[in-house]
Amino acid sequence: MREIRISGREAGQRLDKFLGKYLREAGKGFLYKMLRKKNITLNGGRADGSEKLAEGDTVRLFLSEETLEKFCGKVSGAGQAQWGAKLEILYEDSQVILVNKPAGMLSQQAEAGDVSLCEHLTSYLLASGQLTEAELAVFRPGVCNRLDRNTSGLVAAGKTIRGLQALSELFRQRSLDKYYLALVRGIGLKARRLEGYLRKDAASNTVAVSARPAEGSSFICTAYEPVEEGEGATLLRVHLITGKTHQIRAHLASIGHPILGDRKYGEPRPEFPRQMLHAWELVFPNPLPGLPQLAGRRFQAPLPADFRKALQKLGMPAIPEQMP
């Protein structure tokens, strides 16, 4: 028999979801059969898997060690402690963490073996003692807003199930205000709200924007206002109202103002080695019952060196670290 005491990190998820992670090599049918036969219990009683776990709950597995070893599998967390890229942490509490992601780093794994921000977060939490190898069997920190590899800026991640769920719900309901800084081709731009429809081509990993809906397309809305002008370019503060793949990049390109350095939707230029797009700011709603410590707060991610250098090349003044 094995007994598991639920910590604050695992609390908030359904029992069957927890068991699916802990006994990752077992099928769902096996898990529900063990629940029916009371070979798996919750707080000493029968459970059907739909129960939401709370901190301090006890899950008992009346299974042989051979069966447990077979179905638990190996946790591939030990090597993560060595990845440890130094993260620029903008905010952190017991539930969530906000990071200024550098350009060139994946937000999440694209394929097996990738080392993304999620792996670096896991490494940080292991090294700081906030996460144990045992807890990795049932929980891994995850990001809630995925930035393209070559887009820098603010990423929000959950350090616990509750934190991850609360953040994910904010992004899903568009309760957060998300602002980006983008260097685009052209001058004389006026503040504008764009609406359209975006359709993704999975084969080429590109999207197309149209004025009218089409099969497989999704409604998108992007607003922007100019901040500074330079040599044939404008710095925009972009409000991402909906959040779809490549939305800002494709939407701005569709009106003739592609982001400088964007190889997919713009015009590659050697002086801009990546798209000049930066996730600048998150503004949390107030009230915020799920994460009261963040209610009404505003967070901004400082511009990276390559973005500041691009502004200088275009004759634009430096952007203050706390732009209103």
Tab-separated table of C-alpha atoms in Angstrom:
chain	number	residue	atom	x	y	z
A	1	MET	CA	0.000	0.000	0.000
A	2	ARG	CA	1.180	3.520	-0.803
A	3	GLU	CA	-0.215	6.644	0.861
A	4	ILE	CA	-0.048	10.084	-0.761
A	5	ARG	CA	-0.754	13.286	1.172
A	6	ILE	CA	-1.990	16.065	-1.123
A	7	SER	CA	0.031	19.271	-0.850
A	8	GLY	CA	-1.023	22.776	-1.796
A	9	ARG	CA	0.739	22.314	-5.128
A	10	GLU	CA	-1.530	19.433	-6.220
A	11	ALA	CA	-4.755	20.718	-4.616
A	12	GLY	CA	-7.551	21.951	-6.835
A	13	GLN	CA	-7.507	19.189	-9.446
A	14	ARG	CA	-9.847	16.240	-9.874
A	15	LEU	CA	-8.818	12.950	-8.339
A	16	ASP	CA	-8.887	11.115	-11.688
A	17	LYS	CA	-6.611	13.754	-13.247
A	18	PHE	CA	-4.194	13.382	-10.342
A	19	LEU	CA	-4.197	9.591	-10.663
A	20	GLY	CA	-3.647	9.829	-14.425
A	21	LYS	CA	-0.426	11.744	-13.756
A	22	TYR	CA	0.749	9.631	-10.843
A	23	LEU	CA	0.008	6.304	-12.584
A	24	ARG	CA	0.941	7.663	-15.980
A	25	GLU	CA	1.414	4.267	-17.627
A	26	ALA	CA	-2.014	2.970	-16.558
A	27	GLY	CA	-5.114	3.275	-18.729
A	28	LYS	CA	-8.201	5.138	-17.590
A	29	GLY	CA	-10.170	1.896	-17.457
A	30	PHE	CA	-7.736	0.456	-14.922
A	31	LEU	CA	-7.916	3.578	-12.739
A	32	TYR	CA	-11.723	3.619	-12.625
A	33	LYS	CA	-11.809	-0.131	-11.943
A	34	MET	CA	-9.448	0.338	-8.973
A	35	LEU	CA	-11.655	3.151	-7.683
A	36	ARG	CA	-14.797	1.006	-7.957
A	37	LYS	CA	-13.100	-1.869	-6.113
A	38	LYS	CA	-11.774	0.517	-3.411
A	39	ASN	CA	-8.200	-0.394	-4.293
A	40	ILE	CA	-7.782	3.378	-4.530
A	41	THR	CA	-9.443	5.446	-1.812
A	42	LEU	CA	-9.723	9.110	-0.881
A	43	ASN	CA	-9.568	9.981	2.819
A	44	GLY	CA	-10.310	6.354	3.669
A	45	GLY	CA	-13.517	6.132	1.653
A	46	ARG	CA	-14.804	5.218	-1.775
A	47	ALA	CA	-14.292	7.742	-4.590
A	48	ASP	CA	-15.361	7.860	-8.234
A	49	GLY	CA	-12.593	10.163	-9.508
A	50	SER	CA	-14.640	13.334	-9.910
A	51	GLU	CA	-13.767	14.651	-6.445
A	52	LYS	CA	-11.719	17.842	-6.310
A	53	LEU	CA	-8.636	17.407	-4.145
A	54	ALA	CA	-7.889	19.705	-1.212
A	55	GLU	CA	-4.653	20.260	0.655
A	56	GLY	CA	-4.272	17.583	3.343
A	57	ASP	CA	-6.381	14.944	1.555
A	58	THR	CA	-5.021	11.403	1.672
A	59	VAL	CA	-5.012	9.100	-1.349
A	60	ARG	CA	-4.250	5.440	-0.656
A	61	LEU	CA	-3.233	2.988	-3.357
A	62	PHE	CA	-3.803	-0.624	-2.289
A	63	LEU	CA	-1.602	-1.973	-5.053
A	64	SER	CA	1.510	-4.118	-5.024
A	65	GLU	CA	4.901	-2.436	-5.362
A	66	GLU	CA	5.370	-4.312	-8.623
A	67	THR	CA	2.154	-2.811	-9.998
A	68	LEU	CA	3.065	0.655	-8.748
A	69	GLU	CA	6.516	0.496	-10.334
A	70	LYS	CA	4.967	-0.704	-13.594
A	71	PHE	CA	2.389	2.084	-13.827
A	72	CYS	CA	4.225	5.013	-12.220
A	73	GLY	CA	6.961	5.026	-14.855
A	74	LYS	CA	10.095	7.094	-14.528
A	75	VAL	CA	9.972	10.794	-13.743
A	76	SER	CA	12.304	12.669	-16.090
A	77	GLY	CA	12.962	15.551	-13.737
A	78	ALA	CA	16.372	14.781	-12.347
A	79	GLY	CA	18.222	16.234	-15.320
A	80	GLN	CA	16.240	19.445	-15.209
A	81	ALA	CA	18.190	20.834	-12.279
A	82	GLN	CA	21.173	21.291	-14.575
A	83	TRP	CA	19.349	23.333	-17.227
A	84	GLY	CA	18.865	26.333	-14.960
A	85	ALA	CA	18.946	29.268	-17.379
A	86	LYS	CA	18.973	32.390	-15.217
A	87	LEU	CA	15.438	33.705	-15.449
A	88	GLU	CA	14.489	37.370	-15.198
A	89	ILE	CA	11.709	37.026	-12.660
A	90	LEU	CA	9.382	40.026	-12.518
A	91	TYR	CA	7.038	38.719	-9.824
A	92	GLU	CA	6.644	35.558	-7.781
A	93	ASP	CA	4.423	34.261	-5.007
A	94	SER	CA	3.421	30.793	-3.811
A	95	GLN	CA	0.975	30.305	-6.713
A	96	VAL	CA	2.287	32.090	-9.816
A	97	ILE	CA	5.433	33.481	-11.388
A	98	LEU	CA	5.916	36.161	-14.076
A	99	VAL	CA	9.051	35.957	-16.223
A	100	ASN	CA	10.617	38.198	-18.874
A	101	LYS	CA	11.304	35.565	-21.566
A	102	PRO	CA	14.283	36.252	-23.833
A	103	ALA	CA	13.974	35.953	-27.606
A	104	GLY	CA	15.196	32.578	-28.821
A	105	MET	CA	13.645	30.568	-25.968
A	106	LEU	CA	10.598	28.374	-26.568
A	107	SER	CA	7.646	28.956	-24.235
A	108	GLN	CA	6.742	25.249	-24.317
A	109	GLN	CA	8.230	22.150	-25.888
A	110	ALA	CA	7.491	21.908	-29.615
A	111	GLU	CA	8.715	18.325	-29.694
A	112	ALA	CA	10.238	15.783	-27.333
A	113	GLY	CA	13.687	16.795	-26.149
A	114	ASP	CA	13.162	20.559	-26.460
A	115	VAL	CA	14.270	22.667	-23.504
A	116	SER	CA	11.723	25.433	-23.112
A	117	LEU	CA	10.790	28.022	-20.515
A	118	CYS	CA	8.730	25.322	-18.776
A	119	GLU	CA	11.845	23.183	-18.280
A	120	HIS	CA	13.835	26.172	-17.023
A	121	LEU	CA	11.020	26.998	-14.581
A	122	THR	CA	11.013	23.412	-13.332
A	123	SER	CA	14.780	23.600	-12.881
A	124	TYR	CA	14.460	26.855	-10.924
A	125	LEU	CA	11.762	25.453	-8.639
A	126	LEU	CA	13.760	22.278	-7.994
A	127	ALA	CA	16.956	24.203	-7.253
A	128	SER	CA	15.171	26.631	-4.911
A	129	GLY	CA	13.459	23.820	-3.001
A	130	GLN	CA	9.955	24.886	-4.045
A	131	LEU	CA	9.369	21.648	-5.953
A	132	THR	CA	10.498	18.101	-5.211
A	133	GLU	CA	11.259	15.218	-7.538
A	134	ALA	CA	8.298	13.339	-6.041
A	135	GLU	CA	5.920	16.210	-6.814
A	136	LEU	CA	7.023	16.129	-10.447
A	137	ALA	CA	5.161	12.841	-10.747
A	138	VAL	CA	1.845	14.680	-10.506
A	139	PHE	CA	2.541	18.315	-11.345
A	140	ARG	CA	4.725	20.367	-13.659
A	141	PRO	CA	4.700	24.166	-13.843
A	142	GLY	CA	3.147	25.489	-17.031
A	143	VAL	CA	2.918	28.773	-18.922
A	144	CYS	CA	-0.432	30.374	-19.678
A	145	ASN	CA	0.474	32.744	-22.518
A	146	ARG	CA	2.728	31.230	-25.151
A	147	LEU	CA	4.998	33.650	-26.958
A	148	ASP	CA	6.665	32.781	-30.264
A	149	ARG	CA	10.268	31.653	-29.879
A	150	ASN	CA	11.616	34.958	-31.260
A	151	THR	CA	9.199	37.206	-29.378
A	152	SER	CA	10.496	38.448	-26.046
A	153	GLY	CA	8.594	39.563	-23.006
A	154	LEU	CA	6.231	38.814	-20.183
A	155	VAL	CA	5.072	35.230	-19.640
A	156	ALA	CA	2.771	34.156	-16.803
A	157	ALA	CA	3.125	30.655	-15.349
A	158	GLY	CA	1.507	28.620	-12.595
A	159	LYS	CA	3.595	27.106	-9.794
A	160	THR	CA	0.644	25.090	-8.474
A	161	ILE	CA	-2.486	23.554	-9.972
A	162	ARG	CA	-4.607	26.324	-8.468
A	163	GLY	CA	-2.319	29.046	-9.762
A	164	LEU	CA	-2.205	27.491	-13.213
A	165	GLN	CA	-5.984	27.066	-13.348
A	166	ALA	CA	-6.682	30.622	-12.166
A	167	LEU	CA	-4.252	32.188	-14.638
A	168	SER	CA	-5.473	30.023	-17.517
A	169	GLU	CA	-9.062	31.077	-16.831
A	170	LEU	CA	-8.073	34.769	-16.930
A	171	PHE	CA	-6.467	34.322	-20.353
A	172	ARG	CA	-9.355	32.178	-21.618
A	173	GLN	CA	-11.961	34.764	-20.600
A	174	ARG	CA	-9.754	37.673	-21.807
A	175	SER	CA	-10.029	39.264	-18.383
A	176	LEU	CA	-6.406	40.425	-18.558
A	177	ASP	CA	-5.284	43.419	-20.572
A	178	LYS	CA	-2.242	42.399	-22.669
A	179	TYR	CA	-0.025	45.011	-24.294
A	180	TYR	CA	2.932	44.567	-26.647
A	181	LEU	CA	5.521	46.889	-28.161
A	182	ALA	CA	6.092	46.426	-31.891
A	183	LEU	CA	8.448	48.181	-34.306
A	184	VAL	CA	6.699	48.330	-37.680
A	185	ARG	CA	7.416	49.634	-41.145
A	186	GLY	CA	5.903	53.019	-42.013
A	187	ILE	CA	5.168	56.351	-40.364
A	188	GLY	CA	2.127	58.555	-39.914
A	189	LEU	CA	0.061	55.837	-38.245
A	190	LYS	CA	-2.950	56.817	-36.154
A	191	ALA	CA	-4.486	54.902	-33.269
A	192	ARG	CA	-6.717	52.194	-34.693
A	193	ARG	CA	-8.749	49.110	-33.777
A	194	LEU	CA	-8.471	46.240	-36.255
A	195	GLU	CA	-10.953	43.406	-36.673
A	196	GLY	CA	-10.727	40.437	-38.995
A	197	TYR	CA	-10.584	36.663	-39.304
A	198	LEU	CA	-7.538	34.472	-38.938
A	199	ARG	CA	-7.042	31.032	-40.421
A	200	LYS	CA	-4.082	28.821	-39.573
A	201	ASP	CA	-2.188	26.611	-42.001
A	202	ALA	CA	-0.688	23.924	-39.771
A	203	ALA	CA	1.501	22.510	-42.547
A	204	SER	CA	3.428	25.766	-42.999
A	205	ASN	CA	2.891	27.078	-39.450
A	206	THR	CA	1.597	30.365	-40.836
A	207	VAL	CA	-1.709	32.207	-40.630
A	208	ALA	CA	-3.707	34.308	-43.061
A	209	VAL	CA	-5.906	37.276	-42.160
A	210	SER	CA	-9.069	38.202	-44.072
A	211	ALA	CA	-11.842	40.740	-43.685
A	212	ARG	CA	-14.596	38.108	-43.931
A	213	PRO	CA	-15.079	34.814	-42.104
A	214	ALA	CA	-14.089	31.610	-43.888
A	215	GLU	CA	-14.194	27.941	-43.032
A	216	GLY	CA	-11.818	27.238	-40.169
A	217	SER	CA	-11.203	30.918	-39.370
A	218	SER	CA	-11.487	32.668	-36.003
A	219	PHE	CA	-12.449	36.251	-35.199
A	220	ILE	CA	-9.536	38.446	-34.104
A	221	CYS	CA	-9.292	41.963	-32.708
A	222	THR	CA	-6.112	44.027	-32.340
A	223	ALA	CA	-5.826	47.680	-31.288
A	224	TYR	CA	-2.764	49.896	-31.438
A	225	GLU	CA	-1.511	53.419	-30.843
A	226	PRO	CA	1.769	54.993	-32.004
A	227	VAL	CA	4.374	55.770	-29.340
A	228	GLU	CA	7.363	57.079	-31.346
A	229	GLU	CA	8.401	57.566	-34.972
A	230	GLY	CA	11.856	57.108	-36.461
A	231	GLU	CA	13.500	56.548	-39.844
A	232	GLY	CA	10.646	55.003	-41.818
A	233	ALA	CA	9.370	53.081	-38.809
A	234	THR	CA	6.963	53.475	-35.900
A	235	LEU	CA	6.926	52.015	-32.412
A	236	LEU	CA	3.412	50.836	-31.584
A	237	ARG	CA	1.811	49.949	-28.283
A	238	VAL	CA	-0.452	47.070	-29.259
A	239	HIS	CA	-3.448	45.885	-27.246
A	240	LEU	CA	-3.969	42.179	-27.933
A	241	ILE	CA	-7.715	41.854	-27.408
A	242	THR	CA	-8.076	38.305	-28.717
A	243	GLY	CA	-5.105	35.981	-28.612
A	244	LYS	CA	-4.490	33.741	-31.614
A	245	THR	CA	-1.354	32.281	-33.173
A	246	HIS	CA	0.808	34.999	-34.807
A	247	GLN	CA	-2.124	37.409	-34.474
A	248	ILE	CA	-0.210	40.666	-34.013
A	249	ARG	CA	2.388	39.804	-36.651
A	250	ALA	CA	-0.131	38.791	-39.314
A	251	HIS	CA	-2.699	41.490	-38.519
A	252	LEU	CA	-0.200	44.343	-38.797
A	253	ALA	CA	1.312	42.862	-41.971
A	254	SER	CA	-2.176	42.638	-43.514
A	255	ILE	CA	-2.546	46.450	-43.368
A	256	GLY	CA	0.900	47.113	-44.823
A	257	HIS	CA	2.817	47.663	-41.587
A	258	PRO	CA	4.746	44.432	-40.941
A	259	ILE	CA	6.948	44.094	-37.886
A	260	LEU	CA	10.578	44.809	-38.630
A	261	GLY	CA	12.688	41.650	-38.803
A	262	ASP	CA	9.661	39.355	-39.197
A	263	ARG	CA	10.770	36.618	-41.593
A	264	LYS	CA	7.290	35.111	-42.013
A	265	TYR	CA	5.071	38.133	-42.425
A	266	GLY	CA	7.441	41.006	-43.081
A	267	GLU	CA	10.680	41.752	-44.821
A	268	PRO	CA	13.877	40.241	-43.361
A	269	ARG	CA	16.550	42.843	-42.726
A	270	PRO	CA	20.033	41.950	-41.430
A	271	GLU	CA	20.003	44.734	-38.845
A	272	PHE	CA	16.956	43.106	-37.197
A	273	PRO	CA	17.814	39.441	-36.536
A	274	ARG	CA	14.357	38.665	-35.169
A	275	GLN	CA	10.887	40.180	-35.168
A	276	MET	CA	10.881	43.351	-33.074
A	277	LEU	CA	7.917	42.333	-30.924
A	278	HIS	CA	7.944	42.399	-27.132
A	279	ALA	CA	5.211	41.344	-24.671
A	280	TRP	CA	5.331	44.507	-22.623
A	281	GLU	CA	2.579	44.582	-20.033
A	282	LEU	CA	-0.106	42.622	-18.197
A	283	VAL	CA	-2.871	44.391	-16.271
A	284	PHE	CA	-4.883	42.228	-13.882
A	285	PRO	CA	-8.584	42.875	-13.214
A	286	ASN	CA	-9.964	44.006	-9.886
A	287	PRO	CA	-11.534	42.264	-8.034
A	288	LEU	CA	-9.767	38.959	-8.659
A	289	PRO	CA	-11.115	36.260	-6.288
A	290	GLY	CA	-8.894	33.459	-7.590
A	291	LEU	CA	-5.664	35.431	-7.202
A	292	PRO	CA	-6.469	38.328	-4.839
A	293	GLN	CA	-2.783	39.185	-4.432
A	294	LEU	CA	-2.707	40.269	-8.100
A	295	ALA	CA	-5.989	42.217	-8.184
A	296	GLY	CA	-5.596	45.496	-10.068
A	297	ARG	CA	-1.837	45.141	-10.433
A	298	ARG	CA	0.162	46.096	-13.528
A	299	PHE	CA	3.424	44.435	-14.568
A	300	GLN	CA	5.838	45.549	-17.307
A	301	ALA	CA	8.770	43.641	-18.776
A	302	PRO	CA	11.898	45.734	-19.484
A	303	LEU	CA	12.972	45.855	-23.127
A	304	PRO	CA	15.847	43.541	-24.071
A	305	ALA	CA	19.131	44.939	-25.392
A	306	ASP	CA	18.436	44.073	-29.056
A	307	PHE	CA	15.142	45.980	-28.994
A	308	ARG	CA	16.741	49.039	-27.385
A	309	LYS	CA	19.521	48.888	-29.993
A	310	ALA	CA	16.930	48.789	-32.786
A	311	LEU	CA	15.259	51.915	-31.381
A	312	GLN	CA	18.619	53.712	-31.383
A	313	LYS	CA	19.313	52.706	-34.994
A	314	LEU	CA	15.992	54.186	-36.038
A	315	GLY	CA	16.617	57.438	-34.144
A	316	MET	CA	13.951	56.849	-31.526
A	317	PRO	CA	14.434	57.879	-27.893
A	318	ALA	CA	14.851	55.216	-25.234
A	319	ILE	CA	11.562	53.974	-23.797
A	320	PRO	CA	11.216	54.542	-20.037
A	321	GLU	CA	11.059	51.344	-18.000
A	322	GLN	CA	7.608	52.295	-16.680
A	323	MET	CA	5.696	53.711	-19.624
A	324	PRO	CA	2.126	54.739	-18.653
